[in-house]
Coordinates of C-alpha atoms and ligand atoms in Angstrom, one line a residue:
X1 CA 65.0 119.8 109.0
X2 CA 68.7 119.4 108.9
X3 CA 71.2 121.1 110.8
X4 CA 73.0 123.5 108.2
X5 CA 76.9 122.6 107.4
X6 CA 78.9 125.3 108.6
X7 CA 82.6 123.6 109.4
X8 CA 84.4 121.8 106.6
X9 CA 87.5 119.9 107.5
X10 CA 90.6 119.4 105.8
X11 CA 92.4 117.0 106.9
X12 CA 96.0 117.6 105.4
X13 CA 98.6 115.4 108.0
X14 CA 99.4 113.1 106.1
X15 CA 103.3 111.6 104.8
X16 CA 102.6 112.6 101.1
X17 CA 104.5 109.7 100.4
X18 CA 103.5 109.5 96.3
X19 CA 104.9 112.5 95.6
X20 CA 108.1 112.1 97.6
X21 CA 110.9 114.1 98.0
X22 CA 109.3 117.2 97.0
X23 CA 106.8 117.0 100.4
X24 CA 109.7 115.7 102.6
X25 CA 109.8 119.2 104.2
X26 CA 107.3 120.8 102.5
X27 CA 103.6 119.9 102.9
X28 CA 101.7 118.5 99.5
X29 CA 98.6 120.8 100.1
X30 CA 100.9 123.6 99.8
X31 CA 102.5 123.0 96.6
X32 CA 100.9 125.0 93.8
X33 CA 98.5 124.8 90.8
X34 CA 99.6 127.4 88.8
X35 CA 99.6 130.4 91.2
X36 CA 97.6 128.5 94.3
X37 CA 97.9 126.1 96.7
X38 CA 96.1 122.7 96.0
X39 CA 94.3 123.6 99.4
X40 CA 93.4 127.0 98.5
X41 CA 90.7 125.3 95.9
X42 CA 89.2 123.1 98.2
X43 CA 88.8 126.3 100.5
X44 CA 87.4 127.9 97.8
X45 CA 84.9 125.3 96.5
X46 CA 84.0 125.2 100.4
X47 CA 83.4 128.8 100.1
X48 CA 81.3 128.8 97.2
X49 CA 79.1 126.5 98.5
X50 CA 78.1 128.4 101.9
X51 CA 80.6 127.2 104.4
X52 CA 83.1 129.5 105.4
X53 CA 84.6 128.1 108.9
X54 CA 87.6 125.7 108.0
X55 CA 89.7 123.7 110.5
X56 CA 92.8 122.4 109.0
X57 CA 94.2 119.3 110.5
X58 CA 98.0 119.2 109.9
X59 CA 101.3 117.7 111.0
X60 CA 102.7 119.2 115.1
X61 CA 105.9 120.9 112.7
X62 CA 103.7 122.8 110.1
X63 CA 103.1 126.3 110.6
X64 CA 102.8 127.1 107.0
X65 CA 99.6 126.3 105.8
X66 CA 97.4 128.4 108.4
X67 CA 99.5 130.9 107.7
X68 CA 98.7 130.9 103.9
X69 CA 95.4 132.0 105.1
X70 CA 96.1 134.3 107.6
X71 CA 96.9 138.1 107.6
X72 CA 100.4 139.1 106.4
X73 CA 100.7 143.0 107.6
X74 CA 104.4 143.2 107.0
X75 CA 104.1 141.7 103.1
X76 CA 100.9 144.1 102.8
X77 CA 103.1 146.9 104.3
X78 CA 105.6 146.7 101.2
X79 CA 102.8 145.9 98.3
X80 CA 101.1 149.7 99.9
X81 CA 104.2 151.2 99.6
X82 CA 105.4 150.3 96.2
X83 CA 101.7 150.7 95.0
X84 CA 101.1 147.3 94.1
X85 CA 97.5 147.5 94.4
X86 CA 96.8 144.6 92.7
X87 CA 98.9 142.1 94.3
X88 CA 97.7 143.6 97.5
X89 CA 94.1 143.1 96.8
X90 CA 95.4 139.2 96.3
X91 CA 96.8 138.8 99.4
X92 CA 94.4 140.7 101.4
X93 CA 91.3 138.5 99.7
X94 CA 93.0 135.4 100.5
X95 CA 93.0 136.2 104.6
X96 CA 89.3 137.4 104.2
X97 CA 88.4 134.0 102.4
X98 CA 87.3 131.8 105.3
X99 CA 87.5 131.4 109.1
X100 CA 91.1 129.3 109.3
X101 CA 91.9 127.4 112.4
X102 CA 94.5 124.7 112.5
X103 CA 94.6 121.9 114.7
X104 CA 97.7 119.8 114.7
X105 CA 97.5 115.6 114.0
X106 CA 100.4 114.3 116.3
X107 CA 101.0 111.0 114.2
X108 CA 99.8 110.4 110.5
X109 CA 97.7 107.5 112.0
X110 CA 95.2 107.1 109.6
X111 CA 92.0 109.8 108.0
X112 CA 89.5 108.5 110.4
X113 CA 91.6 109.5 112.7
X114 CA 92.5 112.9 111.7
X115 CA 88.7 113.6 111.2
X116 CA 88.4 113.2 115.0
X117 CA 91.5 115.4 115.7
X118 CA 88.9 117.7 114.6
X119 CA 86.4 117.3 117.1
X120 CA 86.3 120.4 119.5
X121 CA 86.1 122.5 116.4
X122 CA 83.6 121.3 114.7
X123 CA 81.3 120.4 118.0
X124 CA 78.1 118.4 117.6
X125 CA 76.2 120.1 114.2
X126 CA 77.1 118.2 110.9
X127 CA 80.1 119.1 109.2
X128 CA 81.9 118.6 105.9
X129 CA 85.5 116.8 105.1
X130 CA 87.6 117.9 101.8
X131 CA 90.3 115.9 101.1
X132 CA 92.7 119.1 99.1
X133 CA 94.2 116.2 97.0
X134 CA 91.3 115.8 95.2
X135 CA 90.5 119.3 93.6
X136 CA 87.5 119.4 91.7
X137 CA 86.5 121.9 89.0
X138 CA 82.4 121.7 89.2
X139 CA 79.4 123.8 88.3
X140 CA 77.9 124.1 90.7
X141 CA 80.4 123.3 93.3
X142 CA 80.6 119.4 94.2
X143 CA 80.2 120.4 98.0
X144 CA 77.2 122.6 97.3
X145 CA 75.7 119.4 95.5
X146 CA 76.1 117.3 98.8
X147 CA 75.0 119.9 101.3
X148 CA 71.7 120.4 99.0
X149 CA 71.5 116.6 99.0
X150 CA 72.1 116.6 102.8
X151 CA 69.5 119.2 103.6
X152 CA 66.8 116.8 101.4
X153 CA 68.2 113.5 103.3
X154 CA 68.9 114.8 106.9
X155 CA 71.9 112.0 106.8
X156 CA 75.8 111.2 105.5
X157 CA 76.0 112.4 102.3
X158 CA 79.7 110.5 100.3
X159 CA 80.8 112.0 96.8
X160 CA 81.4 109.2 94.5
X161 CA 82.7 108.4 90.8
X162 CA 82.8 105.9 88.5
X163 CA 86.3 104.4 87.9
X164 CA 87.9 101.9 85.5
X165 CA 87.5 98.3 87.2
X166 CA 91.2 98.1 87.4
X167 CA 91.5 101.3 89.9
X168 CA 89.1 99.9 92.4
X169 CA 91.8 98.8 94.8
X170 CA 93.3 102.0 94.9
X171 CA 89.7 103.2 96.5
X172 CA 86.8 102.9 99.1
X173 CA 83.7 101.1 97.0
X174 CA 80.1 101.3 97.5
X175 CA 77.5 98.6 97.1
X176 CA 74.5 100.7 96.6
X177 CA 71.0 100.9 95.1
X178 CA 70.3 103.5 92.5
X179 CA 67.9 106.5 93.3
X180 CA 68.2 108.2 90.5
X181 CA 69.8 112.0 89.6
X182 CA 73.0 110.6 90.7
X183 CA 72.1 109.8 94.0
X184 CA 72.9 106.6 95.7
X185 CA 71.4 105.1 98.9
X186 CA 74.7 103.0 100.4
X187 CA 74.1 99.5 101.3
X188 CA 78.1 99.1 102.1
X189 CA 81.5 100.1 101.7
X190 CA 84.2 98.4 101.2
X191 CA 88.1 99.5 101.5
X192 CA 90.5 98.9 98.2
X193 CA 88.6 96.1 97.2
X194 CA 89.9 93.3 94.4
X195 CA 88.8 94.5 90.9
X196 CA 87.4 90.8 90.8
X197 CA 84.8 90.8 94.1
X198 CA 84.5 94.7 94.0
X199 CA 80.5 95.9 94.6
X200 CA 80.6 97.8 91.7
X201 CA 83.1 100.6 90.4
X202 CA 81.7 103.6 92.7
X203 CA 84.6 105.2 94.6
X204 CA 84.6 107.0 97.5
X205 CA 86.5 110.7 96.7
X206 CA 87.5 113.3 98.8
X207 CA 84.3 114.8 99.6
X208 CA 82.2 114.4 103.0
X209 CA 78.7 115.4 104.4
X210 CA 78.9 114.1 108.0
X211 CA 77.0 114.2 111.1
X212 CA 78.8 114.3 114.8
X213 CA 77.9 111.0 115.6
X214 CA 80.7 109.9 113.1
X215 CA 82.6 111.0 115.5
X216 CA 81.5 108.3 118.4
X217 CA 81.7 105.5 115.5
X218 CA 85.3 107.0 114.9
X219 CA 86.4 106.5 118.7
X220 CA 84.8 103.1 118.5
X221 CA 87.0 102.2 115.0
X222 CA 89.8 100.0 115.9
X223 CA 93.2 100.8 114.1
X224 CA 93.7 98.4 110.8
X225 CA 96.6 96.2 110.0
X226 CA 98.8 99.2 109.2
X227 CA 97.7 100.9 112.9
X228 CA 95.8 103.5 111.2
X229 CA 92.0 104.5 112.0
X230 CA 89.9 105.0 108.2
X231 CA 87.3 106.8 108.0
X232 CA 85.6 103.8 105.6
X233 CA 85.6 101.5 108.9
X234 CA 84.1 104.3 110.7
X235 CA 81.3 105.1 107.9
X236 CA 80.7 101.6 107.7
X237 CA 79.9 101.6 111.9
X238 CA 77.9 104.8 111.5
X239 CA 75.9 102.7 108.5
X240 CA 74.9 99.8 111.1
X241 CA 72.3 102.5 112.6
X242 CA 71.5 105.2 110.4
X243 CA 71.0 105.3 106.0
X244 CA 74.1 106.8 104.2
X245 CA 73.9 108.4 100.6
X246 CA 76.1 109.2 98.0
X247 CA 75.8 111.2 95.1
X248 CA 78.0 111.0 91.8
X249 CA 80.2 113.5 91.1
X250 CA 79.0 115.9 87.9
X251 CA 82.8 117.6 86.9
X252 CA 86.2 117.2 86.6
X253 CA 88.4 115.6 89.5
X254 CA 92.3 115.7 89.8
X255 CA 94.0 113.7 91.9
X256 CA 97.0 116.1 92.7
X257 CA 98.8 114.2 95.3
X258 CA 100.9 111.7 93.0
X259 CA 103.0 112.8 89.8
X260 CA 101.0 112.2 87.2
X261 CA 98.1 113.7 88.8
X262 CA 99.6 116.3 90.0
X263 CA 100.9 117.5 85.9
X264 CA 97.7 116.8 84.6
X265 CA 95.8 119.6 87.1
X266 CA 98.8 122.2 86.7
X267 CA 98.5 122.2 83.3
X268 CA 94.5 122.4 83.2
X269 CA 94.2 124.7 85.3
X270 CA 97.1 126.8 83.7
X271 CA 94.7 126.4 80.2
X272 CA 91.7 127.9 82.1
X273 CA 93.3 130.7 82.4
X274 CA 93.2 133.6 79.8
X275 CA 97.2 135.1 80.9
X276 CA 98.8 131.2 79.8
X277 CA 96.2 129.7 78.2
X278 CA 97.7 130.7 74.4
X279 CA 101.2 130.7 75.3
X280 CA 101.4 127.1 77.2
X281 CA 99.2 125.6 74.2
X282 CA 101.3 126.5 72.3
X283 CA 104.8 125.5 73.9
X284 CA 102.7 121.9 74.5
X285 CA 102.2 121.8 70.1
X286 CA 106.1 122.1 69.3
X287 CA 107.0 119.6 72.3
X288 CA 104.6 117.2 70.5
Ligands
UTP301 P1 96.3 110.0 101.5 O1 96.7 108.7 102.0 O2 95.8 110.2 100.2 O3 97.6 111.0 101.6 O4 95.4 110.6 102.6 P2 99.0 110.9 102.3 O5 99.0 109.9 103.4 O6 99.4 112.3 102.6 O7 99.8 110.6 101.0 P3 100.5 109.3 100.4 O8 99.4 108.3 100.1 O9 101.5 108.8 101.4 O10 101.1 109.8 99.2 C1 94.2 111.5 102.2 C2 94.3 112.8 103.0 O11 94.2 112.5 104.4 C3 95.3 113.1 105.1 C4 96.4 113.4 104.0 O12 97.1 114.5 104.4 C5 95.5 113.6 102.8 O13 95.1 115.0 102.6 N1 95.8 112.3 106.2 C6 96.1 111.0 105.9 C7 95.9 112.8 107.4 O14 95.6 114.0 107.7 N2 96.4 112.0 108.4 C8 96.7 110.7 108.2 O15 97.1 110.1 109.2 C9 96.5 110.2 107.0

């Protein structure tokens, strides 16, 4: 029986550099979706499917984004005062949400790498890893699909999608065998592989099942060309001695952390909503 996944890890250190200059100063998880945070939806997905303790791996300089999840007494203060009950119940959900701890990532020297930053937080039970650029709208929740998949497998559990054959190189790619429902068994992975040689067109996105022994197979990961640790060269260690799965993602993925990406989620996630669904529609039919 498997070890249930209390601890999901964001790792969030990173340069941001696709969406430069608005994340020179400010960090890219922070920057908002309509009224949230790209990471507040990963915390929330996280949430809604059972895990509640997050550890939030972040740049030595950024104080901001554990704060976004922490209590704000002197803003509550003010919204009591001027009777601004609901705003108040907004800001005093958010801090109630999860169990927020932040660790800091001295250098952005690769995801494997900030994945082990993490560590002494998550200790030795398995754990999960969001990546907040990828926010996911999913019923049920993407990372409720893994853990369930997790608790049938006892093992790794990697969220994939299909992709055009073109994007392949922009991913990590399985080779795998079919099970059926989705689910995957992984025969390999490889890193941005040539749309030509690629195993197939199953990426790797930013969703993780793992077990603590990623963690030795992390410190035994040598740094790539570019000097950075990835967490594919540490999965594909960890596969040398124990079965991986993956399962295929059933939803709607957004890759907010370049421009494009980043439009398409603000203004679908701005049409979900009752408020600005009628009003932006219509604003988008006379621009057309
Ligand atoms: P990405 O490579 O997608 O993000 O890393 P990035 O490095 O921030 O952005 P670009 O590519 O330069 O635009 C995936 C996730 O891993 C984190 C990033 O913050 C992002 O959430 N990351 C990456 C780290 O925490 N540390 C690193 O050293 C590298």
């Amino acid at each position: 029986m498997a070890a249930p996944v209390r601890t999901v890890v964001f790792p969030a250190a990173g340069l941001g550099t696709r969406i430069l200059p608005a994340t020179k100063a400010f960090p890219k998880e922070l920057l908002p979706l309509v009224d949230r945070p790209i990471v507040q939806y990963g915390v929330e997905e996280a949430v809604a499917s059972g895990i509640r303790r997050v550890v939030l791996v972040t740049s030595p300089g950024n104080t901001m984004t554990g704060a976004h999840f922490a209590p704000h007494p002197a803003l509550e203060a003010v919204l009591e005062e001027r009777g601004k009950t609901e705003s108040l119940a907004v800001v005093r959900a958010l801090s109630a949400l999860a169990e927020v701890t932040t660790v800091h990532q001295a250098q952005p020297l690769g995801l494997g790498h900030a994945v082990l930053m993490a560590r002494p937080e998550v200790g030795d039970e398995p754990f999960a890893v969001v990546l907040p650029d990828d926010v996911i709208d999913a019923d049920p929740p993407a990372l409720r699909r893994m853990t369930d998949l997790f608790a049938a497998v006892g093992g790794p559990v990697l969220l994939v999608e299909r992709v055009p054959r073109e994007a392949v190189q922009r991913y990590g790619i399985i080779d795998a065998k079919a099970l059926g429902q989705g689910v995957f068994e992984v025969r390999d992975l490889v890193e941005k592989p040539d749309p030509a040689t690629a195993p197939s067109d199953l990426a790797i996105v930013g969703r993780y099942v793992l077990t603590p022994d990623v963690f030795d197979a992390l410190e035994r990961t040598g740094a790539d060309a570019g000097g950075e640790i990835q967490l594919t060269d540490g999965l594909r260690r960890l596969l040398e001695h124990r079965p991986l799965h993956a399962c295929e993602l059933v939803g709607t993925r957004h890759d907010a952390g370049n421009r494009l990406g980043f439009l398409k989620a603000s203004v679908y996630f701005a049409l979900k909503r009752p408020d600005l669904a009628p009003q932006l529609r219509a604003f988008l039919t006379e621009l057309d």
